[in-house]
Amino acid sequence: MLYAIGEIILVVIGILIAVTINNWNNDKIDKQEEVLILEGIRNDLSQDLIDININIENRERIRLSDSLLLRNLVNKKPLNDTITGQLLFLNFGNLLLKLHNGSYQRAKSKGFDLIKDPILRDQIIRLYEFDYPYLLDIENNSKSSNINKYFENHILKGDFLDYRLSGDDFIPTLSEDNYQKFLDDKNYHVMIGLKRSVNQNFLEEKYYPTKKKITELIRKIDSVIKAEN
């Protein structure tokens, strides 16, 4: 009887040890997979941050150019090369944004439960499922906005600009007479102010907050990866 009981105890202990080892191996595999997924997301976020910073810098230049142009028009400054450049820059606000989500899609297919920290997991999901789509939709469709169409139709298509042949290219120019028309047409002044305000709001409400979220996510992911290693 004692021998039988001893055998049973040994079997139970063996099973418990086997289960423990198996669980430990599974946990180790899950942690390795979590680190790989987080490293991939971190690398994608770093690339996104580069692209977003480029667009922020371009939008900030556009905002400054619009502000200076509007001030020059209100103050009826004489035509010069700077003002001509600012007028042409009105049509260069169509910026494209391409974000990277390959590692996120991999995490999605494997199951987000691999990311153990629930707060980090929710922040990643919100960024990719809400912030990114909204940012991409506005940025990549800005070319078709009414404001951009207005400047494209009225400036590029000849309301105020002339074109001269220089080598094999046509160079846009602005005559004194056409510049005077621009000074007298208050609709352009209103539209430049509106364009500047829309651009400013987009920077403050979407670009700056999204950049901040990405920076914080990278920092948190780095902390998790460091702790796992």
Short mmCIF file of C-alpha atoms in Angstrom, two decimals:
data_model
loop_
_atom_site.label_atom_id
_atom_site.label_comp_id
_atom_site.label_asym_id
_atom_site.label_seq_id
_atom_site.Cartn_x
_atom_site.Cartn_y
_atom_site.Cartn_z
CA MET A 1 0.00 0.00 0.00
CA LEU A 2 2.77 2.43 0.95
CA TYR A 3 4.64 1.52 -2.20
CA ALA A 4 1.54 2.17 -4.32
CA ILE A 5 0.92 5.51 -2.62
CA GLY A 6 4.56 6.43 -3.19
CA GLU A 7 4.25 5.55 -6.87
CA ILE A 8 1.13 7.72 -7.18
CA ILE A 9 2.86 10.64 -5.49
CA LEU A 10 5.85 10.29 -7.81
CA VAL A 11 3.56 10.20 -10.86
CA VAL A 12 1.69 13.31 -9.67
CA ILE A 13 4.94 15.12 -8.98
CA GLY A 14 6.22 14.13 -12.42
CA ILE A 15 3.06 15.44 -14.05
CA LEU A 16 3.27 18.72 -12.14
CA ILE A 17 6.91 19.14 -13.12
CA ALA A 18 6.10 18.40 -16.76
CA VAL A 19 3.20 20.89 -16.74
CA THR A 20 5.38 23.52 -15.09
CA ILE A 21 8.16 23.04 -17.63
CA ASN A 22 5.64 23.15 -20.48
CA ASN A 23 4.08 26.35 -19.13
CA TRP A 24 7.52 27.86 -18.67
CA ASN A 25 8.44 26.99 -22.26
CA ASN A 26 5.17 28.43 -23.55
CA ASP A 27 5.69 31.62 -21.55
CA LYS A 28 9.22 31.90 -22.92
CA ILE A 29 7.97 31.44 -26.49
CA ASP A 30 5.21 34.02 -25.94
CA LYS A 31 7.69 36.52 -24.51
CA GLN A 32 10.01 36.00 -27.46
CA GLU A 33 7.11 36.50 -29.86
CA GLU A 34 5.99 39.59 -27.95
CA VAL A 35 9.49 41.07 -28.19
CA LEU A 36 9.66 40.35 -31.94
CA ILE A 37 6.26 41.97 -32.51
CA LEU A 38 7.10 45.01 -30.39
CA GLU A 39 10.48 45.41 -32.07
CA GLY A 40 8.75 45.36 -35.45
CA ILE A 41 6.13 47.90 -34.37
CA ARG A 42 8.85 50.07 -32.87
CA ASN A 43 10.82 50.05 -36.14
CA ASP A 44 7.67 50.93 -38.11
CA LEU A 45 6.87 53.76 -35.69
CA SER A 46 10.39 55.14 -36.08
CA GLN A 47 9.91 55.25 -39.87
CA ASP A 48 6.50 56.87 -39.43
CA LEU A 49 8.02 59.51 -37.18
CA ILE A 50 10.48 60.46 -39.94
CA ASP A 51 7.68 60.86 -42.50
CA ILE A 52 5.45 62.76 -40.08
CA ASN A 53 8.29 65.14 -39.15
CA ILE A 54 8.88 65.87 -42.84
CA ASN A 55 5.20 66.72 -43.35
CA ILE A 56 5.12 68.82 -40.19
CA GLU A 57 8.13 70.82 -41.37
CA ASN A 58 6.55 71.32 -44.80
CA ARG A 59 3.23 72.38 -43.33
CA GLU A 60 4.98 74.79 -40.98
CA ARG A 61 6.80 76.34 -43.95
CA ILE A 62 3.52 76.61 -45.84
CA ARG A 63 1.89 78.26 -42.82
CA LEU A 64 4.74 80.78 -42.53
CA SER A 65 4.65 81.50 -46.27
CA ASP A 66 0.88 82.06 -46.17
CA SER A 67 1.21 84.39 -43.18
CA LEU A 68 3.94 86.45 -44.83
CA LEU A 69 2.04 86.60 -48.11
CA LEU A 70 -1.16 87.74 -46.43
CA ARG A 71 0.75 90.44 -44.54
CA ASN A 72 2.38 91.62 -47.77
CA LEU A 73 -0.98 91.77 -49.55
CA VAL A 74 -2.73 93.61 -46.72
CA ASN A 75 0.12 96.13 -46.56
CA LYS A 76 0.17 96.37 -50.39
CA LYS A 77 3.87 95.64 -50.63
CA PRO A 78 5.47 96.16 -54.07
CA LEU A 79 5.85 93.05 -56.18
CA ASN A 80 9.14 91.23 -55.75
CA ASP A 81 10.55 87.72 -56.20
CA THR A 82 9.68 86.79 -52.60
CA ILE A 83 6.00 87.59 -53.09
CA THR A 84 5.95 85.75 -56.42
CA GLY A 85 7.42 82.69 -54.68
CA GLN A 86 4.85 82.93 -51.89
CA LEU A 87 2.03 83.02 -54.43
CA LEU A 88 3.39 79.96 -56.19
CA PHE A 89 3.78 78.19 -52.84
CA LEU A 90 0.02 78.41 -52.35
CA ASN A 91 -0.26 75.41 -54.67
CA PHE A 92 2.38 73.26 -53.01
CA GLY A 93 0.34 72.13 -50.03
CA ASN A 94 -0.54 68.69 -51.35
CA LEU A 95 1.59 66.46 -49.14
CA LEU A 96 1.41 62.68 -49.20
CA LEU A 97 1.84 60.52 -46.15
CA LYS A 98 2.67 56.81 -46.17
CA LEU A 99 2.67 55.02 -42.83
CA HIS A 100 3.97 51.53 -42.06
CA ASN A 101 1.69 48.91 -40.51
CA GLY A 102 3.23 45.54 -41.47
CA SER A 103 4.24 44.62 -37.92
CA TYR A 104 0.90 45.79 -36.57
CA GLN A 105 -0.94 43.56 -39.03
CA ARG A 106 1.27 40.65 -37.96
CA ALA A 107 0.38 41.29 -34.33
CA LYS A 108 -3.28 41.49 -35.31
CA SER A 109 -3.15 38.11 -37.04
CA LYS A 110 -1.38 36.44 -34.11
CA GLY A 111 -3.59 38.01 -31.47
CA PHE A 112 -3.01 41.17 -29.47
CA ASP A 113 -2.99 39.17 -26.22
CA LEU A 114 0.69 38.52 -26.92
CA ILE A 115 1.25 42.13 -25.84
CA LYS A 116 0.90 41.64 -22.10
CA ASP A 117 0.66 45.27 -20.98
CA PRO A 118 -3.04 46.18 -21.52
CA ILE A 119 -2.40 49.93 -21.55
CA LEU A 120 0.37 49.61 -24.13
CA ARG A 121 -1.78 47.24 -26.18
CA ASP A 122 -4.74 49.66 -26.19
CA GLN A 123 -2.53 52.61 -27.12
CA ILE A 124 -1.06 50.73 -30.08
CA ILE A 125 -4.50 49.65 -31.30
CA ARG A 126 -5.92 53.17 -30.99
CA LEU A 127 -3.01 54.68 -32.89
CA TYR A 128 -3.33 52.28 -35.83
CA GLU A 129 -7.10 51.95 -35.91
CA PHE A 130 -8.12 55.56 -35.22
CA ASP A 131 -5.33 58.16 -35.33
CA TYR A 132 -3.52 56.86 -38.41
CA PRO A 133 -6.59 56.36 -40.65
CA TYR A 134 -7.88 59.84 -39.83
CA LEU A 135 -4.50 61.45 -40.46
CA LEU A 136 -4.01 59.58 -43.73
CA ASP A 137 -7.52 60.34 -44.95
CA ILE A 138 -7.15 64.08 -44.45
CA GLU A 139 -3.57 64.35 -45.69
CA ASN A 140 -3.85 62.18 -48.78
CA ASN A 141 -7.18 63.71 -49.78
CA SER A 142 -6.15 67.32 -49.16
CA LYS A 143 -5.43 67.76 -52.86
CA SER A 144 -9.14 67.47 -53.59
CA SER A 145 -10.15 69.95 -50.89
CA ASN A 146 -12.13 73.01 -51.95
CA ILE A 147 -9.36 75.34 -50.78
CA ASN A 148 -6.65 73.67 -52.86
CA LYS A 149 -8.97 73.46 -55.86
CA TYR A 150 -9.65 77.16 -55.52
CA PHE A 151 -5.98 78.13 -55.73
CA GLU A 152 -5.27 75.57 -58.43
CA ASN A 153 -8.11 76.80 -60.62
CA HIS A 154 -7.53 80.52 -60.11
CA ILE A 155 -3.75 80.76 -59.90
CA LEU A 156 -2.19 77.86 -61.81
CA LYS A 157 -4.78 78.09 -64.61
CA GLY A 158 -4.05 81.69 -65.42
CA ASP A 159 -6.04 84.22 -63.42
CA PHE A 160 -2.85 85.97 -62.37
CA LEU A 161 0.15 83.98 -63.56
CA ASP A 162 1.83 84.18 -66.93
CA TYR A 163 4.27 81.60 -68.27
CA ARG A 164 7.50 82.25 -70.14
CA LEU A 165 9.64 79.68 -71.92
CA SER A 166 13.04 79.07 -70.34
CA GLY A 167 14.92 76.32 -72.12
CA ASP A 168 12.53 73.38 -72.27
CA ASP A 169 10.43 74.54 -69.31
CA PHE A 170 7.64 77.04 -68.84
CA ILE A 171 8.40 79.29 -65.86
CA PRO A 172 5.45 80.96 -64.07
CA THR A 173 5.75 84.73 -63.73
CA LEU A 174 3.59 87.48 -62.28
CA SER A 175 3.17 90.83 -63.99
CA GLU A 176 2.62 94.12 -62.17
CA ASP A 177 -0.88 94.39 -63.64
CA ASN A 178 -1.86 90.91 -62.48
CA TYR A 179 -0.34 91.52 -59.07
CA GLN A 180 -2.53 94.61 -58.73
CA LYS A 181 -5.56 92.45 -59.49
CA PHE A 182 -4.45 90.10 -56.74
CA LEU A 183 -4.15 93.02 -54.33
CA ASP A 184 -7.63 94.25 -55.18
CA ASP A 185 -9.39 90.86 -55.04
CA LYS A 186 -10.33 90.37 -51.39
CA ASN A 187 -11.61 86.85 -52.07
CA TYR A 188 -8.00 85.71 -52.41
CA HIS A 189 -7.09 87.35 -49.12
CA VAL A 190 -9.94 85.54 -47.38
CA MET A 191 -9.02 82.20 -48.92
CA ILE A 192 -5.34 82.56 -47.97
CA GLY A 193 -6.40 83.31 -44.39
CA LEU A 194 -8.73 80.32 -44.40
CA LYS A 195 -6.01 78.06 -45.82
CA ARG A 196 -3.61 79.21 -43.12
CA SER A 197 -6.19 78.55 -40.36
CA VAL A 198 -7.06 75.08 -41.67
CA ASN A 199 -3.38 74.20 -41.89
CA GLN A 200 -2.75 75.49 -38.36
CA ASN A 201 -5.68 73.51 -36.96
CA PHE A 202 -4.52 70.37 -38.71
CA LEU A 203 -1.06 70.74 -37.20
CA GLU A 204 -2.35 71.40 -33.69
CA GLU A 205 -5.22 68.90 -33.63
CA LYS A 206 -3.72 65.95 -35.53
CA TYR A 207 -0.04 66.16 -36.43
CA TYR A 208 1.43 67.37 -33.15
CA PRO A 209 -0.72 65.01 -30.97
CA THR A 210 0.01 62.03 -33.25
CA LYS A 211 3.74 62.76 -33.17
CA LYS A 212 3.57 62.91 -29.37
CA LYS A 213 1.72 59.58 -29.19
CA ILE A 214 4.27 57.89 -31.44
CA THR A 215 7.18 59.24 -29.39
CA GLU A 216 5.59 58.01 -26.14
CA LEU A 217 4.82 54.58 -27.65
CA ILE A 218 8.40 54.15 -28.80
CA ARG A 219 9.61 54.98 -25.29
CA LYS A 220 7.18 52.50 -23.67
CA ILE A 221 8.02 49.76 -26.14
CA ASP A 222 11.72 50.27 -25.50
CA SER A 223 11.06 49.88 -21.76
CA VAL A 224 9.15 46.61 -22.27
CA ILE A 225 11.81 45.18 -24.59
CA LYS A 226 14.56 46.14 -22.14
CA ALA A 227 12.69 44.49 -19.26
CA GLU A 228 12.14 41.28 -21.24
CA ASN A 229 15.80 41.06 -22.19
#
